Tab-separated table of C-alpha atoms in Angstrom:
chain	number	residue	atom	x	y	z
A	655	UNK	CA	-116.740	158.653	42.570
A	656	UNK	CA	-117.781	157.614	45.878
A	657	UNK	CA	-116.457	160.347	48.356
A	658	UNK	CA	-114.563	159.127	51.569
A	659	UNK	CA	-115.972	159.109	54.594
A	660	UNK	CA	-115.214	161.939	57.205
A	661	UNK	CA	-112.651	161.039	59.600
A	662	UNK	CA	-113.921	161.244	63.230
A	663	UNK	CA	-111.877	160.519	66.028
A	664	UNK	CA	-113.034	157.725	68.382
A	665	UNK	CA	-114.018	158.584	71.725
A	666	UNK	CA	-114.321	155.715	74.727
A	667	UNK	CA	-115.178	155.830	78.308
A	668	UNK	CA	-112.923	155.762	80.939
A	669	UNK	CA	-113.110	153.998	84.408
A	670	UNK	CA	-111.512	155.560	87.355
A	671	UNK	CA	-108.703	153.806	88.881
A	672	UNK	CA	-109.565	152.583	92.291
A	673	UNK	CA	-108.003	150.188	94.605
A	674	UNK	CA	-110.172	149.829	97.673
A	675	UNK	CA	-114.079	148.879	97.307
A	676	UNK	CA	-116.720	151.049	99.118
A	677	UNK	CA	-116.492	148.651	102.200
A	678	UNK	CA	-112.693	149.162	102.284
A	679	UNK	CA	-111.386	145.587	100.587
A	680	UNK	CA	-108.889	145.579	97.906
A	681	UNK	CA	-110.502	145.155	94.162
A	682	UNK	CA	-107.450	146.141	92.570
A	683	UNK	CA	-103.931	144.751	94.255
A	684	UNK	CA	-101.939	145.613	91.130
A	685	UNK	CA	-102.746	149.312	91.435
A	686	UNK	CA	-101.865	149.376	95.639
A	687	UNK	CA	-99.016	152.225	95.941
A	688	UNK	CA	-95.753	150.796	97.685
A	689	UNK	CA	-96.565	152.243	101.319
A	690	UNK	CA	-95.153	150.978	104.526
A	691	UNK	CA	-97.458	150.616	107.669
A	692	UNK	CA	-96.699	153.418	109.015
A	693	UNK	CA	-97.183	155.154	106.202
A	694	UNK	CA	-100.578	153.855	105.737
A	695	UNK	CA	-101.327	155.066	109.038
A	696	UNK	CA	-100.081	158.580	108.498
A	697	UNK	CA	-102.414	158.787	105.643
A	698	UNK	CA	-105.504	157.863	108.329
A	699	UNK	CA	-104.010	160.376	111.065
A	700	UNK	CA	-104.025	163.416	108.239
A	701	UNK	CA	-107.398	162.450	106.495
A	702	UNK	CA	-109.166	162.018	110.226
A	703	UNK	CA	-107.049	165.528	111.142
A	704	UNK	CA	-107.978	167.250	108.177
A	705	UNK	CA	-112.142	166.237	108.522
A	706	UNK	CA	-111.773	167.369	112.097
A	707	UNK	CA	-109.819	170.817	111.304
A	708	UNK	CA	-112.639	171.340	108.957
A	709	UNK	CA	-115.804	170.978	111.083
A	710	UNK	CA	-113.926	173.168	113.574
A	711	UNK	CA	-112.858	175.890	110.572
A	712	UNK	CA	-116.717	175.843	109.872
A	713	UNK	CA	-117.577	176.619	113.500
A	714	UNK	CA	-114.870	179.594	113.387
A	715	UNK	CA	-116.604	180.862	110.208
A	716	UNK	CA	-119.946	180.964	111.698
A	717	UNK	CA	-118.313	182.863	115.025
A	718	UNK	CA	-117.331	185.511	112.578
A	719	UNK	CA	-113.699	184.701	113.670
A	720	UNK	CA	-112.798	183.585	109.832
A	721	UNK	CA	-113.281	184.832	106.557
A	722	UNK	CA	-113.962	183.296	103.390
A	723	UNK	CA	-113.693	179.582	103.849
A	724	UNK	CA	-114.821	176.630	101.274
A	725	UNK	CA	-115.520	173.298	103.041
A	726	UNK	CA	-113.468	170.080	102.184
A	727	UNK	CA	-115.238	167.078	103.689
A	728	UNK	CA	-115.618	164.468	101.319
A	729	UNK	CA	-112.510	165.612	99.426
A	730	UNK	CA	-109.481	164.258	101.938
A	731	UNK	CA	-108.550	161.341	99.824
A	732	UNK	CA	-108.140	163.841	96.642
A	733	UNK	CA	-106.130	166.473	98.866
A	734	UNK	CA	-104.405	164.236	101.553
A	735	UNK	CA	-103.380	161.767	99.163
A	736	UNK	CA	-102.392	163.917	96.378
A	737	UNK	CA	-100.060	165.887	98.817
A	738	UNK	CA	-98.910	162.621	100.415
A	739	UNK	CA	-97.565	161.681	96.917
A	740	UNK	CA	-95.058	164.290	96.526
A	741	UNK	CA	-91.922	165.461	97.636
A	742	UNK	CA	-91.215	168.210	100.188
A	743	UNK	CA	-89.168	170.208	97.169
A	744	UNK	CA	-92.101	169.703	94.682
A	745	UNK	CA	-94.520	172.736	94.203
A	746	UNK	CA	-97.945	173.074	95.114
A	747	UNK	CA	-100.464	176.093	93.507
A	748	UNK	CA	-103.377	175.936	95.482
A	749	UNK	CA	-107.073	177.034	94.492
A	750	UNK	CA	-109.255	178.419	97.196
A	751	UNK	CA	-110.185	175.138	99.046
A	752	UNK	CA	-106.901	173.864	99.007
A	753	UNK	CA	-105.823	174.609	102.094
A	754	UNK	CA	-105.101	170.880	103.503
A	755	UNK	CA	-102.665	170.403	100.945
A	756	UNK	CA	-100.390	173.778	101.695
A	757	UNK	CA	-100.757	173.135	105.452
A	758	UNK	CA	-99.550	169.832	105.025
A	759	UNK	CA	-96.803	170.489	102.840
A	760	UNK	CA	-95.356	172.905	105.642
A	761	UNK	CA	-97.547	176.330	105.824
A	762	UNK	CA	-98.299	177.129	109.348
A	763	UNK	CA	-102.002	176.660	110.107
A	764	UNK	CA	-102.591	180.130	111.685
A	765	UNK	CA	-101.117	181.435	108.527
A	766	UNK	CA	-104.164	179.606	106.694
A	767	UNK	CA	-106.478	181.123	109.077
A	768	UNK	CA	-104.863	184.611	108.359
A	769	UNK	CA	-105.536	184.008	104.743
A	770	UNK	CA	-108.898	183.383	105.167
A	771	UNK	CA	-108.971	186.659	107.470
A	772	UNK	CA	-107.335	189.082	104.633
A	773	UNK	CA	-104.700	189.657	106.539
A	774	UNK	CA	-101.493	189.849	104.722
A	775	UNK	CA	-99.116	188.117	106.287
A	776	UNK	CA	-101.105	184.870	105.528
A	777	UNK	CA	-99.400	184.896	102.093
A	778	UNK	CA	-96.050	185.348	104.062
A	779	UNK	CA	-95.165	181.864	102.634
A	780	UNK	CA	-91.798	180.579	104.565
A	781	UNK	CA	-88.740	180.124	102.373
A	782	UNK	CA	-88.743	176.529	102.586
A	783	UNK	CA	-92.037	176.047	102.198
A	784	UNK	CA	-93.016	175.224	98.490
A	785	UNK	CA	-96.269	176.459	97.547
A	786	UNK	CA	-98.196	179.706	96.595
A	787	UNK	CA	-100.948	181.747	98.137
A	788	UNK	CA	-104.439	180.121	97.529
A	789	UNK	CA	-105.717	181.298	94.210
A	790	UNK	CA	-109.142	182.983	94.561
A	791	UNK	CA	-109.679	183.436	90.374
A	792	UNK	CA	-111.194	180.116	89.025
A	793	UNK	CA	-108.306	178.417	87.315
A	794	UNK	CA	-105.900	180.922	87.225
A	795	UNK	CA	-103.613	178.318	89.360
A	796	UNK	CA	-103.339	176.315	86.320
A	797	UNK	CA	-101.011	178.876	84.485
A	798	UNK	CA	-98.890	179.305	87.749
A	799	UNK	CA	-98.309	176.015	87.970
A	800	UNK	CA	-97.465	175.874	84.637
A	801	UNK	CA	-94.965	178.237	85.015
A	802	UNK	CA	-93.181	176.912	87.766
A	803	UNK	CA	-93.022	173.658	85.996
A	804	UNK	CA	-91.197	175.392	82.887
A	805	UNK	CA	-88.889	177.044	85.549
A	806	UNK	CA	-87.881	173.382	86.922
A	807	UNK	CA	-87.539	172.364	83.319
A	808	UNK	CA	-85.054	174.646	82.525
A	809	UNK	CA	-83.081	174.657	85.596
A	810	UNK	CA	-82.773	170.563	84.759
A	811	UNK	CA	-84.389	170.032	88.192
A	812	UNK	CA	-86.063	166.941	89.110
A	813	UNK	CA	-89.129	168.442	90.414
A	814	UNK	CA	-92.657	168.623	89.569
A	815	UNK	CA	-95.735	171.355	90.079
A	816	UNK	CA	-99.139	170.144	90.757
A	817	UNK	CA	-102.283	172.306	91.018
A	818	UNK	CA	-105.955	172.079	91.625
A	819	UNK	CA	-109.357	173.083	90.345
A	820	UNK	CA	-112.990	171.960	90.609
A	821	UNK	CA	-114.997	171.052	87.839
A	822	UNK	CA	-115.963	174.484	87.100
A	823	UNK	CA	-112.637	175.311	86.606
A	824	UNK	CA	-112.137	173.018	83.878
A	825	UNK	CA	-114.153	175.187	81.739
A	826	UNK	CA	-111.964	178.324	82.230
A	827	UNK	CA	-109.541	179.841	79.486
A	828	UNK	CA	-106.467	179.611	81.655
A	829	UNK	CA	-107.304	175.562	82.142
A	830	UNK	CA	-106.909	175.217	78.219
A	831	UNK	CA	-103.971	177.145	77.856
A	832	UNK	CA	-102.171	175.731	80.758
A	833	UNK	CA	-102.560	172.184	79.368
A	834	UNK	CA	-101.650	173.350	75.814
A	835	UNK	CA	-98.483	174.901	77.202
A	836	UNK	CA	-97.671	172.000	79.059
A	837	UNK	CA	-97.821	169.353	76.563
A	838	UNK	CA	-96.261	171.679	73.925
A	839	UNK	CA	-93.182	171.879	76.322
A	840	UNK	CA	-93.308	168.618	77.653
A	841	UNK	CA	-93.625	170.113	80.882
A	842	UNK	CA	-93.344	168.284	84.582
A	843	UNK	CA	-96.675	169.786	85.850
A	844	UNK	CA	-99.767	167.739	87.325
A	845	UNK	CA	-103.071	169.053	86.884
A	846	UNK	CA	-105.943	167.933	89.240
A	847	UNK	CA	-109.539	168.602	88.562
A	848	UNK	CA	-111.079	167.385	91.660
A	849	UNK	CA	-114.841	166.786	89.984
A	850	UNK	CA	-116.991	167.126	93.286
A	851	UNK	CA	-120.301	167.468	91.234
A	852	UNK	CA	-121.279	171.274	90.784
A	853	UNK	CA	-119.410	174.095	90.346
A	854	UNK	CA	-121.255	176.084	93.225
A	855	UNK	CA	-124.859	175.548	91.772
A	856	UNK	CA	-124.134	174.405	88.346
A	857	UNK	CA	-124.398	170.720	87.976
A	858	UNK	CA	-121.292	168.612	85.628
A	859	UNK	CA	-123.678	167.494	83.291
A	860	UNK	CA	-124.191	171.142	82.007
A	861	UNK	CA	-120.633	171.704	82.643
A	862	UNK	CA	-119.081	170.189	79.496
A	863	UNK	CA	-120.383	167.950	76.615
A	864	UNK	CA	-116.739	165.886	76.747
A	865	UNK	CA	-117.447	162.336	78.083
A	866	UNK	CA	-114.767	163.344	80.794
A	867	UNK	CA	-112.657	165.998	81.952
A	868	UNK	CA	-109.851	163.401	81.733
A	869	UNK	CA	-110.530	162.890	77.662
A	870	UNK	CA	-109.666	166.950	77.626
A	871	UNK	CA	-105.839	165.625	78.188
A	872	UNK	CA	-106.004	164.062	74.053
A	873	UNK	CA	-106.198	167.830	72.682
A	874	UNK	CA	-103.298	168.708	74.585
A	875	UNK	CA	-101.114	165.941	73.639
A	876	UNK	CA	-100.549	164.765	77.739
A	877	UNK	CA	-101.447	162.044	80.000
A	878	UNK	CA	-105.254	161.803	80.956
A	879	UNK	CA	-106.321	159.577	83.954
A	880	UNK	CA	-109.299	159.432	85.651
A	881	UNK	CA	-109.248	158.246	89.695
A	882	UNK	CA	-112.010	157.420	92.145
A	883	UNK	CA	-111.351	160.264	94.401
A	884	UNK	CA	-113.314	158.840	97.339
A	885	UNK	CA	-110.010	156.273	97.260
A	886	UNK	CA	-107.302	157.569	98.939
A	887	UNK	CA	-105.323	154.557	97.624
A	888	UNK	CA	-105.963	155.340	94.390
A	889	UNK	CA	-105.342	159.053	94.543
A	890	UNK	CA	-101.800	158.236	95.967
A	891	UNK	CA	-101.039	156.063	93.089
A	892	UNK	CA	-102.288	158.024	90.589
A	893	UNK	CA	-99.947	161.228	91.530
A	894	UNK	CA	-97.053	158.903	92.492
A	895	UNK	CA	-97.039	157.873	88.984
A	896	UNK	CA	-97.560	161.587	87.165
A	897	UNK	CA	-94.994	162.412	89.391
A	898	UNK	CA	-92.749	159.751	87.933
A	899	UNK	CA	-93.700	160.544	84.428
A	900	UNK	CA	-92.813	164.364	85.233
A	901	UNK	CA	-89.455	164.016	86.700
A	902	UNK	CA	-88.534	161.244	83.620
A	903	UNK	CA	-89.138	164.268	81.355
A	904	UNK	CA	-92.258	162.618	79.750
A	905	UNK	CA	-94.397	165.688	80.531
A	906	UNK	CA	-97.701	166.775	82.205
A	907	UNK	CA	-100.777	164.243	83.673
A	908	UNK	CA	-104.414	165.732	84.001
A	909	UNK	CA	-105.879	163.990	86.622
A	910	UNK	CA	-109.693	163.945	87.362
A	911	UNK	CA	-110.571	162.770	90.961
A	912	UNK	CA	-114.084	161.625	90.745
A	913	UNK	CA	-115.269	163.308	94.480
A	914	UNK	CA	-118.165	164.644	96.571
A	915	UNK	CA	-118.149	167.705	98.943
A	916	UNK	CA	-120.335	167.072	101.516
A	917	UNK	CA	-120.917	170.688	102.977
A	918	UNK	CA	-121.411	173.656	100.983
A	919	UNK	CA	-119.383	175.371	98.068
A	920	UNK	CA	-118.299	177.858	100.870
A	921	UNK	CA	-119.501	179.314	104.035
A	922	UNK	CA	-120.328	182.796	102.608
A	923	UNK	CA	-124.264	181.953	101.737
A	924	UNK	CA	-124.093	178.923	99.394
A	925	UNK	CA	-127.356	176.285	100.722
A	926	UNK	CA	-126.544	172.820	98.888
A	927	UNK	CA	-130.247	171.679	99.799
A	928	UNK	CA	-131.479	173.843	96.819
A	929	UNK	CA	-129.617	171.962	93.995
A	930	UNK	CA	-128.782	168.739	95.748
A	931	UNK	CA	-130.885	165.627	97.117
A	932	UNK	CA	-130.967	164.167	100.223
A	933	UNK	CA	-130.952	160.953	98.373
A	934	UNK	CA	-127.723	162.072	96.453
A	935	UNK	CA	-125.669	163.092	99.098
A	936	UNK	CA	-126.776	159.699	101.079
A	937	UNK	CA	-125.459	157.817	98.284
A	938	UNK	CA	-121.982	159.697	98.388
A	939	UNK	CA	-122.067	159.367	101.852
A	940	UNK	CA	-121.728	155.673	101.691
A	941	UNK	CA	-118.340	156.124	99.905
A	942	UNK	CA	-116.748	158.459	102.549
A	943	UNK	CA	-113.035	158.528	102.109
A	944	UNK	CA	-112.664	157.957	105.789
A	945	UNK	CA	-115.069	155.055	106.558
A	946	UNK	CA	-113.441	153.589	103.402
A	947	UNK	CA	-109.803	153.740	104.105
A	948	UNK	CA	-110.694	153.109	108.151
A	949	UNK	CA	-112.060	149.763	107.134
A	950	UNK	CA	-109.266	148.676	105.212
A	951	UNK	CA	-106.756	149.597	108.168
A	952	UNK	CA	-108.629	147.895	110.737
A	953	UNK	CA	-108.953	144.655	108.802
A	954	UNK	CA	-105.015	144.920	108.602
A	955	UNK	CA	-104.860	145.370	112.537
A	956	UNK	CA	-103.645	148.935	111.990
A	957	UNK	CA	-105.966	151.311	113.220
A	958	UNK	CA	-108.263	151.206	116.475
A	959	UNK	CA	-111.029	153.628	117.795
A	960	UNK	CA	-108.484	154.634	120.403
A	961	UNK	CA	-106.010	155.918	118.280
A	962	UNK	CA	-108.521	157.780	115.907
A	963	UNK	CA	-109.864	159.649	119.394
A	964	UNK	CA	-106.305	160.789	119.711
A	965	UNK	CA	-106.180	162.224	116.154
A	966	UNK	CA	-109.353	163.986	116.967
A	967	UNK	CA	-108.165	165.426	120.278
A	968	UNK	CA	-104.981	166.710	118.508
A	969	UNK	CA	-106.716	168.289	116.121
A	970	UNK	CA	-109.021	170.131	118.113
A	971	UNK	CA	-106.338	171.218	120.341
A	972	UNK	CA	-104.010	172.408	117.273
A	973	UNK	CA	-106.916	174.456	115.690
A	974	UNK	CA	-107.531	176.039	118.887
A	975	UNK	CA	-103.935	177.164	119.262
A	976	UNK	CA	-103.354	178.304	115.769
A	977	UNK	CA	-106.764	180.069	115.439
A	978	UNK	CA	-105.552	181.953	118.821
A	979	UNK	CA	-102.032	182.797	117.321
A	980	UNK	CA	-103.935	184.271	114.344
A	981	UNK	CA	-105.974	186.361	116.538
A	982	UNK	CA	-102.956	187.428	118.646
A	983	UNK	CA	-101.005	188.603	115.373
A	984	UNK	CA	-100.743	192.423	115.079
A	985	UNK	CA	-103.260	194.372	113.067
A	986	UNK	CA	-103.096	195.032	109.954
A	987	UNK	CA	-102.165	198.903	108.823
A	988	UNK	CA	-102.047	200.491	105.703
A	989	UNK	CA	-98.238	201.656	106.185
A	990	UNK	CA	-97.611	198.518	107.237
A	991	UNK	CA	-98.894	196.647	104.022
A	992	UNK	CA	-97.577	198.838	102.009
A	993	UNK	CA	-93.879	198.093	103.641
A	994	UNK	CA	-94.506	194.347	102.833
A	995	UNK	CA	-95.064	194.940	99.206
A	996	UNK	CA	-91.526	195.832	97.882
A	997	UNK	CA	-88.120	194.994	99.128
A	998	UNK	CA	-87.451	198.659	98.617
A	999	UNK	CA	-90.529	200.533	98.498
A	1000	UNK	CA	-90.832	203.145	95.878
A	1001	UNK	CA	-90.856	206.507	96.017
A	1002	UNK	CA	-94.751	207.322	95.437
A	1003	UNK	CA	-95.694	204.634	97.983
A	1004	UNK	CA	-93.753	206.086	100.360
A	1005	UNK	CA	-95.450	209.310	100.235
A	1006	UNK	CA	-98.469	207.524	100.280
A	1007	UNK	CA	-97.361	206.087	103.502
A	1008	UNK	CA	-96.639	209.247	104.820
A	1009	UNK	CA	-99.982	210.368	104.762
A	1010	UNK	CA	-101.183	207.863	106.755
A	1011	UNK	CA	-98.858	208.227	109.397
A	1012	UNK	CA	-98.930	211.847	109.627
């Protein structure tokens, strides 16, 4: 008797969702998100502001005025675009590179600087700002976002949570656990992987044997999407669609954004020239999300050099004001740290505090 052939699940490569070509022309009008001219201009303003802010933050780090800092230049479309697609009561669970999302969601910039400086008040999130502190443990924020989404579902709230990690984070156990749980309970979670090609120095080709990170959604029973992470309009569209599915009770979405970081992994000693070629970087710079979107807006008569210069100046002034505010914040003390930990301080910590005050 002839033996039956083993059943093998078929695999198929995916193409990233895009709206704009690298020159800024519309190549996929069907995927164009529904945005007004004012919203398009605000997207550009935020991207230019974020690029300028990032450049200043890199300099502040070199001056010793910030602590740990992970540059974001090149990833503005995934960061700004994804937050822009949310409602203000949606919840962001960030990784350590995701400062732009939580600041645009409402966290005062000086608190983002305090977080970088290791100050306790950097994590003192205002009540009306729906974000968590940036997570330094790779991938742990995925579990947090899943838990937040579970709370939304239990309460019957029409809200979604979103979280981010890099391609390296998609190899962590927390990543798979969160996706599996969100799939099993059909949670309103958006899991975004900013695939910038390298987990510090490890290239994506050595990260996984899967055809893409987006394919990993299949095993969890959730929607998997790959998007051109250098195209802000494509990112807005993908996140809008994912949020709508979540609010309708249709479950979670894994979004893999194909992007590139132009600068080091962090300002703590990484040298990308040791593992990336100049040719590779030059090729990605042709896809710069700011240039791409700028060309589109200019073609529509919505953006000028004068407008951009004003945004750059505003960003420089804002960063200067906010770093000054961070530097003028009262210095940390051990008693102050203890007081900030609990609403009612336990007796054993009161005793430790007394030792420092003696």
